[in-house]
């Protein structure tokens, strides 16, 4: 069974955005010139099977994040169809939706809700999240008093507690020190081991090669290669990018 | 197993949207909780501001109207507040809904949530504030000797109608203001004018008879009236007034949702 299917999906943006009523009026009077589109994704088709661990690589701005967003159902494609089955939890950027004025504890529940977890579920995992983040002493202080590293640890602890059939991770290995990265990797291995479908966007090719049997290389909004990780990564390296 | 389809060019479906919001009731709860706590987190009086605000305003209008204009309306404070709480709910909610874009925009692009949940949450937060203002109003009524009558039991019906009206306007305005930031300023500027065009601080009888039909074109006249009737006049609103209020609020919800559902798929390009 496919948990994610993309069928000839494009995501495009108008090159010049109309941001004010004045501009809109001027355009209407002038007789709207044909809009130029910028394609963030162009005619992409792919299917991800249940239980697969898929890596996604590519240069910055190649369209990886857009692909992940459209696959997660966060954004609607400009052309084409996306189908997802089961619960899908995208973790786009660690710390998204963290509220500076709320305490660490309140943020755990708030973030859990954004990622699709119920309050009861979050309550059952609360102690684990707090001890994993190592913030026991500060958990009731407002988040604005935390250091960047503390926020990242908390965000990671929440994000990796999620209970979804498909988990999409965007660059979460990019932040943090060595110890943090090791923890990250252990948790991702846990997802894969329990049979969740995982899509991992990262620049860390070794990490991708070790977790993911399949890798998709995205270049200029299109899929440059899709296949066994070792092959695709070899091609990607050979390309020198 | 939930299957989710996003198809290019397809507007939001109301049944999918409702299903997703219901499925994730904790999200609505958390958003309302955040709205209500963050706003007052740094202030000493915190939540009490919600109650103090109508009190202070009431004092101003009480002084202006009873002392300066020598209004003949008995229990002017109840007269004014019973309509003002409904107005304030409406005005605050649509302003907060649009202001929330700056706050929620990043979430709309990064988290998989039903997009209308933010607007729904802001109306629910508004209802909580409204309930607190009503507590203040009932206390004032008790102190000034205005009896609390059984007609008050009708109030939840009136407030539901006002809520539906506000939700519709808020959905439409929020969606449009994501594309055109000017809308927010226009609404902010227009709201005070609209308030004075609605019989809130004055009874409609002070308007000369030949202009009254113009005032009555404003749907808020009826929405304010159905809230004031059970509180101040201790009566159930007239059938015609209720009918107009119900029809306009349903109309508002349908039109607001139509605007929202067609614009929502393109929000991400403008946030």
XYZ file of C-alpha atoms in Angstrom:
512
model
C 0.000 0.000 0.000
C 1.174 3.493 -0.782
C 0.960 5.948 2.089
C 1.907 8.893 -0.114
C 1.225 9.275 -3.803
C 2.075 12.258 -5.957
C 0.679 12.338 -9.425
C 2.160 14.892 -11.826
C 2.462 17.480 -9.104
C 3.664 21.005 -9.727
C 3.913 23.840 -7.268
C 4.355 27.212 -8.863
C 4.295 30.804 -7.749
C 3.540 33.994 -9.592
C 6.765 35.786 -10.173
C 5.326 39.114 -9.044
C 2.916 38.930 -6.190
C 0.098 41.393 -5.836
C 0.264 42.528 -2.256
C -1.938 45.587 -2.118
C -5.265 46.752 -3.399
C -3.491 49.519 -5.299
C -1.420 47.033 -7.291
C -4.479 44.908 -7.923
C -6.364 47.931 -9.216
C -3.487 48.967 -11.478
C -3.270 45.467 -12.870
C -6.983 45.309 -13.475
C -6.929 48.609 -15.367
C -3.842 47.794 -17.407
C -5.289 44.502 -18.479
C -3.405 41.856 -16.596
C -0.272 40.795 -18.451
C 0.236 37.039 -18.595
C 1.824 36.027 -15.317
C 5.248 34.443 -15.238
C 5.490 31.439 -12.992
C 8.340 30.197 -10.924
C 8.152 26.426 -10.551
C 9.241 25.173 -7.132
C 8.243 21.684 -8.286
C 7.603 20.623 -11.847
C 5.602 17.578 -12.814
C 6.717 15.296 -10.012
C 5.251 11.808 -9.635
C 6.240 9.397 -6.923
C 4.868 6.832 -4.507
C 6.063 5.956 -1.026
C 5.111 2.576 0.360
C 4.060 1.731 3.855
C 7.053 1.066 6.111
C 9.638 2.525 3.757
C 12.463 4.749 4.960
C 13.144 7.268 2.248
C 15.922 9.826 2.154
C 15.678 13.044 0.223
C 18.741 14.948 -0.916
C 19.523 17.895 -3.146
C 21.066 21.349 -3.152
C 19.507 24.192 -1.190
C 16.522 25.599 -3.021
C 16.095 22.476 -5.135
C 12.563 21.961 -3.876
C 13.024 19.350 -1.142
C 11.042 21.232 1.470
C 8.319 22.102 -1.007
C 8.093 18.469 -1.987
C 7.804 17.448 1.647
C 5.144 20.085 2.319
C 3.027 19.138 -0.628
C 3.418 15.426 0.213
C 2.345 16.135 3.787
C -0.766 17.907 2.596
C 0.304 21.215 4.118
C 0.120 22.981 0.792
C -2.143 22.237 -2.138
C -0.384 21.595 -5.437
C -0.845 24.073 -8.290
C -1.226 21.152 -10.671
C -1.714 17.455 -10.025
C -2.979 15.332 -7.161
C -1.549 14.237 -3.814
C -3.035 11.355 -1.835
C -2.002 10.444 1.697
C -3.276 7.503 3.726
C -3.216 7.221 7.495
C -1.865 9.778 9.926
C 0.921 11.927 8.578
C 3.050 14.077 10.861
C 5.409 16.530 9.224
C 8.196 17.991 11.342
C 9.256 20.897 9.176
C 11.537 22.933 11.345
C 12.307 22.212 14.948
C 10.764 24.890 17.091
C 7.900 25.758 14.728
C 4.977 26.913 16.802
C 6.899 27.352 19.995
C 5.489 30.244 21.947
C 7.971 32.362 23.891
C 5.487 33.418 26.556
C 4.274 29.913 27.351
C 6.170 27.633 29.713
C 8.079 24.613 28.502
C 5.313 22.371 29.763
C 2.573 24.348 28.002
C 4.650 24.320 24.835
C 4.864 20.544 24.957
C 1.076 20.276 24.812
C 0.719 23.047 22.251
C 3.275 21.487 19.949
C 1.902 18.035 20.428
C -1.482 19.331 19.284
C 0.061 20.944 16.189
C 1.691 17.638 15.317
C -1.620 15.845 15.696
C -1.360 14.314 19.183
C -4.180 14.411 21.708
C -3.766 15.908 25.179
C -4.192 12.479 26.764
C -1.403 11.056 24.635
C 0.897 13.972 25.446
C 0.130 13.634 29.133
C 1.110 9.975 29.028
C 4.435 10.874 27.423
C 5.079 14.064 29.396
C 7.583 12.690 31.898
C 9.513 10.967 29.186
C 9.689 14.152 27.084
C 10.832 16.236 30.036
C 13.522 13.820 31.123
C 14.671 13.256 27.551
C 15.055 16.992 27.023
C 16.942 17.285 30.314
C 15.006 20.412 31.276
C 13.374 19.229 34.513
C 14.464 22.305 36.439
C 13.184 24.821 33.875
C 10.069 23.170 32.509
C 7.668 25.658 34.100
C 9.666 28.735 33.140
C 8.602 30.700 30.048
C 10.305 29.586 26.883
C 11.795 33.031 26.298
C 14.190 32.361 29.172
C 15.600 29.279 27.415
C 18.780 29.225 25.381
C 18.612 28.232 21.712
C 20.065 24.837 22.544
C 17.445 24.221 25.239
C 14.640 25.092 22.820
C 16.105 22.740 20.226
C 16.328 19.888 22.750
C 12.729 20.381 23.839
C 11.485 20.683 20.266
C 13.295 17.536 19.311
C 11.970 15.629 22.299
C 8.393 16.603 21.394
C 8.766 16.015 17.676
C 10.162 12.528 18.094
C 7.477 11.417 20.533
C 4.810 11.725 17.885
C 2.792 8.712 17.114
C 2.000 8.769 13.428
C 2.038 6.202 10.694
C 4.072 8.443 8.420
C 6.695 10.860 9.701
C 8.300 13.498 7.525
C 11.466 15.051 8.905
C 12.942 18.172 7.356
C 16.580 18.894 8.228
C 16.233 18.043 11.872
C 19.791 16.704 11.924
C 21.101 20.136 10.977
C 20.853 21.630 14.437
C 22.638 20.589 17.575
C 25.966 19.147 18.579
C 27.349 15.636 18.185
C 25.538 14.156 21.174
C 22.266 15.660 19.968
C 22.738 14.201 16.518
C 23.388 10.765 17.968
C 20.150 10.954 19.952
C 18.354 12.060 16.823
C 19.638 9.083 14.938
C 18.621 6.655 17.668
C 15.088 7.992 17.584
C 14.855 7.828 13.814
C 16.045 4.238 13.955
C 13.262 3.658 16.481
C 10.654 4.953 14.009
C 11.971 2.723 11.278
C 12.154 -0.275 13.611
C 8.535 0.032 14.734
C 7.369 0.110 11.148
C 6.527 3.764 10.606
C 7.088 5.208 7.197
C 9.837 7.808 7.435
C 10.893 10.449 4.936
C 14.085 12.204 5.927
C 15.366 15.343 4.243
C 19.012 15.958 5.047
C 22.363 17.089 3.779
C 24.028 14.378 5.833
C 24.562 11.757 3.207
C 26.026 9.151 5.566
C 23.004 9.402 7.831
C 20.686 8.939 4.868
C 22.672 6.018 3.585
C 22.540 4.290 6.971
C 18.778 4.773 7.659
C 17.172 4.818 4.273
C 17.066 2.038 1.760
C 15.734 4.388 -0.874
C 16.812 7.906 -1.733
C 15.267 10.582 -3.904
C 17.483 13.284 -5.355
C 15.666 16.518 -6.065
C 17.214 19.062 -8.430
C 15.619 22.247 -9.767
C 12.138 21.180 -8.782
C 12.344 17.810 -10.467
C 13.377 14.317 -9.448
C 16.908 13.776 -10.737
C 17.214 10.235 -9.426
C 15.171 7.808 -7.334
C 16.406 4.400 -6.261
C 18.592 2.465 -3.808
C 20.390 4.915 -1.526
C 23.940 3.869 -2.373
C 23.377 4.338 -6.103
C 21.601 7.654 -5.879
C 24.097 9.078 -3.416
C 26.989 7.953 -5.608
C 25.411 9.741 -8.570
C 24.778 12.818 -6.489
C 28.401 12.914 -5.315
C 29.694 12.345 -8.837
C 27.709 15.352 -9.940
C 29.860 17.313 -7.544
C 27.034 19.198 -5.917
C -7.743 4.593 7.563
C -8.075 8.261 6.750
C -7.393 9.071 3.163
C -6.553 12.624 2.342
C -6.507 14.061 -1.144
C -5.223 17.426 -2.170
C -6.103 18.159 -5.714
C -4.894 21.210 -7.636
C -7.595 23.814 -8.094
C -9.957 22.153 -5.665
C -11.346 24.395 -2.927
C -11.628 23.198 0.664
C -14.509 20.846 1.412
C -16.559 21.783 4.426
C -17.106 18.198 5.523
C -13.380 17.395 5.369
C -12.584 20.589 7.239
C -15.137 19.814 9.951
C -13.930 16.231 10.225
C -10.314 17.357 10.612
C -11.181 19.953 13.241
C -13.304 17.466 15.188
C -10.642 14.800 14.857
C -8.130 17.088 16.452
C -10.139 18.743 19.155
C -6.991 19.131 21.248
C -5.683 21.518 18.604
C -8.673 23.827 18.992
C -8.328 23.643 22.754
C -4.617 24.434 22.662
C -5.085 27.347 20.263
C -7.756 28.913 22.466
C -5.639 28.297 25.532
C -2.698 30.003 23.852
C -4.822 32.969 22.711
C -6.136 33.519 26.200
C -2.957 33.027 28.188
C -0.320 34.647 26.004
C -2.258 37.882 25.717
C -2.132 38.606 29.434
C 0.930 36.625 30.409
C 3.048 39.624 31.215
C 0.446 41.776 32.904
C -0.087 41.751 36.629
C -3.880 41.832 36.514
C -3.891 39.304 33.712
C -7.311 37.966 32.954
C -9.033 40.701 34.944
C -8.349 43.117 32.102
C -11.042 41.363 30.145
C -13.481 42.379 32.846
C -11.990 45.789 33.582
C -12.170 46.863 29.984
C -15.990 46.989 29.709
C -16.180 48.511 33.181
C -13.972 51.418 32.220
C -15.802 51.983 28.969
C -19.112 51.862 30.750
C -17.930 54.550 33.131
C -16.960 56.818 30.246
C -20.254 56.403 28.431
C -22.166 56.671 31.665
C -20.561 60.019 32.413
C -20.907 61.296 28.866
C -24.508 60.240 28.434
C -26.077 60.586 31.813
C -24.257 63.701 32.878
C -23.633 65.581 29.645
C -26.500 64.520 27.390
C -28.871 63.727 30.216
C -30.214 60.599 28.654
C -33.721 59.538 29.618
C -32.918 55.843 29.303
C -33.350 54.222 32.717
C -30.448 52.029 33.837
C -28.347 53.353 31.032
C -25.373 51.233 32.124
C -27.274 47.992 31.499
C -28.777 49.403 28.333
C -25.354 50.245 26.946
C -23.446 47.195 28.152
C -26.014 44.630 27.046
C -25.457 45.714 23.449
C -21.810 46.623 23.823
C -20.700 43.137 24.926
C -22.136 41.715 21.698
C -20.567 44.460 19.605
C -17.232 44.089 21.333
C -17.228 40.346 20.707
C -17.865 40.954 17.020
C -15.314 43.736 16.587
C -12.567 42.159 18.675
C -12.939 38.794 17.036
C -12.639 39.975 13.456
C -9.665 42.189 14.339
C -7.965 39.368 16.252
C -8.681 36.943 13.426
C -6.824 39.132 10.948
C -4.055 40.023 13.387
C -3.588 36.310 13.990
C -2.230 35.834 10.485
C 1.150 37.212 11.527
C 1.133 34.741 14.383
C -0.342 31.724 12.654
C 0.961 32.263 9.139
C 4.213 30.404 9.809
C 2.195 27.510 11.249
C -0.095 27.352 8.228
C 2.981 26.743 6.087
C 4.719 24.228 8.307
C 2.109 22.201 10.118
C -0.621 20.030 8.729
C -3.767 21.539 10.188
C -7.201 22.429 8.851
C -6.620 26.050 7.835
C -9.872 27.404 9.217
C -9.059 26.158 12.727
C -7.206 29.375 13.537
C -10.223 31.514 12.709
C -12.561 29.192 14.587
C -10.209 29.317 17.580
C -10.177 33.117 17.597
C -13.986 33.185 17.700
C -14.004 30.706 20.574
C -11.496 32.847 22.484
C -13.818 35.769 21.807
C -16.705 33.803 23.307
C -14.718 33.165 26.478
C -14.018 36.877 26.794
C -17.679 37.582 26.117
C -18.702 35.232 28.914
C -16.412 37.091 31.309
C -17.868 40.437 30.253
C -21.353 39.047 30.878
C -20.340 38.132 34.413
C -19.364 41.767 34.940
C -22.618 42.931 33.403
C -24.741 40.649 35.603
C -22.862 41.881 38.654
C -23.565 45.474 37.684
C -27.240 44.632 37.144
C -27.417 43.050 40.565
C -25.811 46.080 42.181
C -27.915 48.687 40.370
C -31.117 46.748 40.965
C -31.978 45.542 37.467
C -33.722 42.203 37.958
C -32.319 39.124 36.216
C -35.400 37.695 34.493
C -36.172 34.275 32.944
C -35.838 35.804 29.464
C -32.113 35.567 30.069
C -32.431 31.867 29.295
C -32.862 32.933 25.695
C -29.431 34.554 25.682
C -27.496 31.435 24.551
C -29.635 31.333 21.407
C -28.910 34.990 20.675
C -25.215 34.541 21.275
C -25.082 31.516 18.993
C -26.589 33.603 16.205
C -24.078 36.406 16.829
C -21.280 33.848 16.893
C -22.276 32.390 13.522
C -22.442 35.869 12.020
C -19.010 36.749 13.404
C -17.446 33.473 12.265
C -18.625 34.072 8.703
C -17.331 37.646 8.535
C -14.077 36.602 10.177
C -13.458 33.730 7.739
C -14.033 35.981 4.743
C -12.020 38.936 5.990
C -9.116 36.833 7.221
C -8.849 35.046 3.893
C -8.940 38.256 1.877
C -6.513 40.042 4.174
C -3.881 37.359 3.536
C -3.866 38.576 -0.053
C -4.367 42.274 0.631
C -2.909 43.644 3.845
C -4.843 46.880 3.326
C -8.069 45.171 4.321
C -6.957 45.011 7.922
C -6.358 48.750 8.120
C -9.641 49.464 6.369
C -11.537 47.341 8.860
C -9.742 48.902 11.815
C -10.667 52.335 10.519
C -14.229 51.381 9.650
C -15.195 49.639 12.883
C -15.629 52.754 15.064
C -17.852 54.299 12.391
C -19.902 51.126 12.246
C -20.270 51.151 15.994
C -21.760 54.643 16.001
C -24.063 53.664 13.143
C -25.420 50.866 15.303
C -27.763 51.753 18.152
C -25.439 50.689 20.965
C -24.792 53.824 22.955
C -28.070 55.447 21.903
C -31.564 54.075 21.361
C -32.722 53.910 17.756
C -35.569 56.252 18.699
C -33.181 59.228 18.794
C -32.640 58.838 15.061
C -35.082 61.031 13.105
C -37.849 58.894 11.633
C -36.964 59.597 7.994
C -33.383 58.308 8.448
C -34.293 55.253 10.447
C -34.640 52.964 7.422
C -31.003 53.645 6.582
C -29.852 52.609 10.022
C -31.945 49.483 9.730
C -30.037 48.348 6.643
C -27.173 47.522 8.973
C -27.496 43.862 9.999
C -25.741 44.573 13.289
C -28.830 46.452 14.429
C -30.695 43.152 14.699
C -27.790 41.188 16.118
C -27.320 43.727 18.871
C -31.032 43.851 19.509
C -31.460 40.108 20.023
C -28.783 40.248 22.717
C -30.129 43.382 24.390
C -33.743 42.206 24.441
C -33.377 39.287 26.884
C -30.950 41.190 29.124
C -32.274 44.738 29.308
C -35.911 44.461 28.263
C -36.286 40.956 29.724
C -38.195 39.816 26.653
C -37.662 37.270 23.925
C -36.824 39.158 20.705
C -39.587 39.825 18.193
C -40.033 37.112 15.612
C -39.175 39.397 12.684
C -35.985 40.624 14.345
C -34.932 37.054 15.081
C -35.662 35.968 11.547
C -33.557 38.770 10.060
C -30.742 37.979 12.497
C -30.777 34.267 11.668
C -30.891 34.849 7.914
C -28.033 37.377 7.945
C -25.861 35.203 10.156
C -26.357 32.140 7.975
C -25.743 34.285 4.908
C -22.563 35.590 6.491
C -21.333 32.085 7.272
C -22.039 30.792 3.782
C -20.431 33.745 2.009
C -17.475 33.865 4.413
C -16.838 30.157 4.008
C -17.104 30.414 0.200
C -14.431 33.115 0.152
C -12.261 31.136 2.542
C -12.527 27.805 0.779
C -11.545 29.219 -2.602
C -8.673 31.329 -1.327
C -7.220 28.886 1.212
C -5.352 26.663 -1.291
C -3.316 29.719 -2.316
C -2.588 31.064 1.175
C 0.884 29.531 1.338
C 2.140 31.631 -1.561
C 1.206 34.818 0.285
C 2.182 34.066 3.841
